[in-house]
Amino acid sequence: MSSAVAANADGGTTPRAPLVAEGIEWPEDLRPLATLDGPAILAAHAALQRLLASFPKEYAKDCSYTAKAMEVSVAQHGGLYFVQINRRVEKCGWAAPGFNPSAHWYELYAVSPEGKVLARYPYHP
């Protein structure tokens, strides 16, 4: 995604003014974090929702138990998606980068292409 630039009086170019629509400043160049197919997105969403729903309700306001603190990886094997979720509490702003209160904590789910969580990996840190 790129935009035109205006010619300057000296023959150079000046960047165009940012495009603001509906209160959003739209980027000139998008840099994707990842490119996933639709079923991979459904799988990641389903696994993340399953994990978040498993936390006690009283943790709902604790950032380290929200989607903000989760990092999601998706792999495909044998027609299923495998979604691994790692907790990254440094994204909450109170922990140093790389700090993890549970060093071996992760969740792994097998998910259908339709977004149905089929199983949780039998691992307990």
PDB file of C-alpha atoms in Angstrom:
ATOM      1  CA  MET A   1       0.000   0.000   0.000  1.00  0.00           C
ATOM      2  CA  SER A   2       1.676   3.238  -1.044  1.00  0.00           C
ATOM      3  CA  SER A   3       0.600   6.716  -1.955  1.00  0.00           C
ATOM      4  CA  ALA A   4       1.558   9.453  -4.340  1.00  0.00           C
ATOM      5  CA  VAL A   5       3.790  12.273  -3.237  1.00  0.00           C
ATOM      6  CA  ALA A   6       3.510  15.904  -4.321  1.00  0.00           C
ATOM      7  CA  ALA A   7       6.212  17.670  -6.344  1.00  0.00           C
ATOM      8  CA  ASN A   8       8.162  20.297  -4.444  1.00  0.00           C
ATOM      9  CA  ALA A   9       9.145  23.687  -5.948  1.00  0.00           C
ATOM     10  CA  ASP A  10      12.786  22.572  -6.152  1.00  0.00           C
ATOM     11  CA  GLY A  11      11.855  19.405  -8.044  1.00  0.00           C
ATOM     12  CA  GLY A  12      11.969  17.183  -4.977  1.00  0.00           C
ATOM     13  CA  THR A  13       8.994  15.520  -3.395  1.00  0.00           C
ATOM     14  CA  THR A  14       7.196  16.107  -0.157  1.00  0.00           C
ATOM     15  CA  PRO A  15       5.293  13.402   1.630  1.00  0.00           C
ATOM     16  CA  ARG A  16       1.545  13.650   1.450  1.00  0.00           C
ATOM     17  CA  ALA A  17      -0.434  14.585   4.517  1.00  0.00           C
ATOM     18  CA  PRO A  18      -1.632  11.570   6.508  1.00  0.00           C
ATOM     19  CA  LEU A  19      -5.026  10.221   5.517  1.00  0.00           C
ATOM     20  CA  VAL A  20      -7.411  10.474   8.465  1.00  0.00           C
ATOM     21  CA  ALA A  21     -10.845   8.911   8.042  1.00  0.00           C
ATOM     22  CA  GLU A  22     -13.374   7.995  10.729  1.00  0.00           C
ATOM     23  CA  GLY A  23     -10.919   9.203  13.377  1.00  0.00           C
ATOM     24  CA  ILE A  24      -8.181   6.791  12.275  1.00  0.00           C
ATOM     25  CA  GLU A  25      -4.846   7.821  10.787  1.00  0.00           C
ATOM     26  CA  TRP A  26      -4.330   5.246   8.057  1.00  0.00           C
ATOM     27  CA  PRO A  27      -0.732   4.091   7.480  1.00  0.00           C
ATOM     28  CA  GLU A  28       0.895   4.705   4.146  1.00  0.00           C
ATOM     29  CA  ASP A  29       2.764   1.408   4.225  1.00  0.00           C
ATOM     30  CA  LEU A  30       1.431  -1.637   6.053  1.00  0.00           C
ATOM     31  CA  ARG A  31       3.890  -4.151   7.472  1.00  0.00           C
ATOM     32  CA  PRO A  32       2.026  -7.335   8.326  1.00  0.00           C
ATOM     33  CA  LEU A  33       2.931  -9.235  11.472  1.00  0.00           C
ATOM     34  CA  ALA A  34       2.049 -12.457   9.665  1.00  0.00           C
ATOM     35  CA  THR A  35      -0.044 -13.761   6.814  1.00  0.00           C
ATOM     36  CA  LEU A  36      -2.445 -16.508   7.795  1.00  0.00           C
ATOM     37  CA  ASP A  37      -5.220 -18.237   5.908  1.00  0.00           C
ATOM     38  CA  GLY A  38      -8.787 -17.890   7.166  1.00  0.00           C
ATOM     39  CA  PRO A  39      -8.924 -21.289   8.914  1.00  0.00           C
ATOM     40  CA  ALA A  40      -5.666 -20.506  10.766  1.00  0.00           C
ATOM     41  CA  ILE A  41      -7.219 -17.291  12.045  1.00  0.00           C
ATOM     42  CA  LEU A  42     -10.326 -19.205  13.192  1.00  0.00           C
ATOM     43  CA  ALA A  43      -8.111 -21.764  14.940  1.00  0.00           C
ATOM     44  CA  ALA A  44      -6.058 -19.110  16.740  1.00  0.00           C
ATOM     45  CA  HIS A  45      -9.171 -17.247  17.838  1.00  0.00           C
ATOM     46  CA  ALA A  46     -10.911 -20.392  19.097  1.00  0.00           C
ATOM     47  CA  ALA A  47      -7.868 -21.509  21.098  1.00  0.00           C
ATOM     48  CA  LEU A  48      -7.326 -18.056  22.599  1.00  0.00           C
ATOM     49  CA  GLN A  49     -10.998 -17.794  23.581  1.00  0.00           C
ATOM     50  CA  ARG A  50     -10.850 -21.268  25.176  1.00  0.00           C
ATOM     51  CA  LEU A  51      -7.789 -20.278  27.213  1.00  0.00           C
ATOM     52  CA  LEU A  52      -9.194 -16.930  28.346  1.00  0.00           C
ATOM     53  CA  ALA A  53     -12.469 -18.577  29.389  1.00  0.00           C
ATOM     54  CA  SER A  54     -10.524 -21.063  31.538  1.00  0.00           C
ATOM     55  CA  PHE A  55      -9.070 -18.359  33.808  1.00  0.00           C
ATOM     56  CA  PRO A  56     -10.927 -17.581  37.035  1.00  0.00           C
ATOM     57  CA  LYS A  57     -13.298 -14.616  36.675  1.00  0.00           C
ATOM     58  CA  GLU A  58     -11.476 -12.673  39.384  1.00  0.00           C
ATOM     59  CA  TYR A  59      -8.381 -12.548  37.111  1.00  0.00           C
ATOM     60  CA  ALA A  60     -10.298 -10.730  34.356  1.00  0.00           C
ATOM     61  CA  LYS A  61      -8.840  -7.320  35.265  1.00  0.00           C
ATOM     62  CA  ASP A  62      -5.259  -8.637  35.600  1.00  0.00           C
ATOM     63  CA  CYS A  63      -3.469  -7.872  32.319  1.00  0.00           C
ATOM     64  CA  SER A  64      -1.314 -10.988  32.585  1.00  0.00           C
ATOM     65  CA  TYR A  65      -4.461 -13.095  32.087  1.00  0.00           C
ATOM     66  CA  THR A  66      -5.810 -11.183  29.073  1.00  0.00           C
ATOM     67  CA  ALA A  67      -5.241 -11.434  25.338  1.00  0.00           C
ATOM     68  CA  LYS A  68      -2.798  -8.511  25.592  1.00  0.00           C
ATOM     69  CA  ALA A  69      -0.327 -10.770  27.417  1.00  0.00           C
ATOM     70  CA  MET A  70      -0.677 -13.736  25.064  1.00  0.00           C
ATOM     71  CA  GLU A  71       1.469 -14.623  22.081  1.00  0.00           C
ATOM     72  CA  VAL A  72      -0.117 -17.051  19.621  1.00  0.00           C
ATOM     73  CA  SER A  73       1.673 -19.347  17.146  1.00  0.00           C
ATOM     74  CA  VAL A  74      -0.167 -21.485  14.613  1.00  0.00           C
ATOM     75  CA  ALA A  75       1.133 -24.585  12.815  1.00  0.00           C
ATOM     76  CA  GLN A  76      -0.622 -27.024  10.513  1.00  0.00           C
ATOM     77  CA  HIS A  77      -0.219 -30.802  10.478  1.00  0.00           C
ATOM     78  CA  GLY A  78      -2.401 -33.632   9.240  1.00  0.00           C
ATOM     79  CA  GLY A  79      -5.306 -31.364   8.310  1.00  0.00           C
ATOM     80  CA  LEU A  80      -5.461 -29.806  11.786  1.00  0.00           C
ATOM     81  CA  TYR A  81      -4.153 -26.557  13.213  1.00  0.00           C
ATOM     82  CA  PHE A  82      -2.005 -26.620  16.323  1.00  0.00           C
ATOM     83  CA  VAL A  83      -2.162 -23.402  18.290  1.00  0.00           C
ATOM     84  CA  GLN A  84       0.452 -22.673  20.929  1.00  0.00           C
ATOM     85  CA  ILE A  85      -0.132 -19.815  23.333  1.00  0.00           C
ATOM     86  CA  ASN A  86       2.669 -18.364  25.433  1.00  0.00           C
ATOM     87  CA  ARG A  87       2.207 -15.799  28.175  1.00  0.00           C
ATOM     88  CA  ARG A  88       4.254 -12.607  27.659  1.00  0.00           C
ATOM     89  CA  VAL A  89       3.645 -10.488  30.765  1.00  0.00           C
ATOM     90  CA  GLU A  90       6.175  -7.860  29.640  1.00  0.00           C
ATOM     91  CA  LYS A  91       3.480  -6.696  27.205  1.00  0.00           C
ATOM     92  CA  CYS A  92       1.504  -5.496  30.233  1.00  0.00           C
ATOM     93  CA  GLY A  93       4.135  -2.852  30.983  1.00  0.00           C
ATOM     94  CA  TRP A  94       5.088  -3.946  34.488  1.00  0.00           C
ATOM     95  CA  ALA A  95       7.608  -6.714  33.761  1.00  0.00           C
ATOM     96  CA  ALA A  96      11.068  -6.587  32.236  1.00  0.00           C
ATOM     97  CA  PRO A  97      11.417  -8.005  28.702  1.00  0.00           C
ATOM     98  CA  GLY A  98      11.785 -11.767  28.847  1.00  0.00           C
ATOM     99  CA  PHE A  99      10.419 -12.026  32.400  1.00  0.00           C
ATOM    100  CA  ASN A 100       8.032 -14.911  32.788  1.00  0.00           C
ATOM    101  CA  PRO A 101       6.613 -15.833  36.208  1.00  0.00           C
ATOM    102  CA  SER A 102       6.115 -19.405  34.964  1.00  0.00           C
ATOM    103  CA  ALA A 103       9.065 -20.216  32.720  1.00  0.00           C
ATOM    104  CA  HIS A 104       7.525 -23.397  31.330  1.00  0.00           C
ATOM    105  CA  TRP A 105       3.969 -22.113  30.949  1.00  0.00           C
ATOM    106  CA  TYR A 106       2.296 -22.600  27.587  1.00  0.00           C
ATOM    107  CA  GLU A 107      -0.925 -23.965  26.184  1.00  0.00           C
ATOM    108  CA  LEU A 108      -1.235 -26.094  23.052  1.00  0.00           C
ATOM    109  CA  TYR A 109      -4.524 -26.883  21.312  1.00  0.00           C
ATOM    110  CA  ALA A 110      -5.526 -29.023  18.334  1.00  0.00           C
ATOM    111  CA  VAL A 111      -8.162 -27.155  16.319  1.00  0.00           C
ATOM    112  CA  SER A 112     -10.195 -28.073  13.244  1.00  0.00           C
ATOM    113  CA  PRO A 113     -10.092 -25.854  10.123  1.00  0.00           C
ATOM    114  CA  GLU A 114     -13.634 -24.778  11.049  1.00  0.00           C
ATOM    115  CA  GLY A 115     -12.384 -23.352  14.361  1.00  0.00           C
ATOM    116  CA  LYS A 116     -13.523 -26.116  16.728  1.00  0.00           C
ATOM    117  CA  VAL A 117     -11.081 -26.831  19.566  1.00  0.00           C
ATOM    118  CA  LEU A 118     -10.684 -30.609  19.509  1.00  0.00           C
ATOM    119  CA  ALA A 119      -8.215 -31.117  22.353  1.00  0.00           C
ATOM    120  CA  ARG A 120      -5.803 -29.432  24.745  1.00  0.00           C
ATOM    121  CA  TYR A 121      -2.326 -30.905  24.932  1.00  0.00           C
ATOM    122  CA  PRO A 122      -2.076 -32.860  28.194  1.00  0.00           C
ATOM    123  CA  TYR A 123       0.619 -30.702  29.776  1.00  0.00           C
ATOM    124  CA  HIS A 124       0.546 -29.081  33.197  1.00  0.00           C
ATOM    125  CA  PRO A 125       3.446 -26.825  34.216  1.00  0.00           C
TER     126      PRO A 125
END
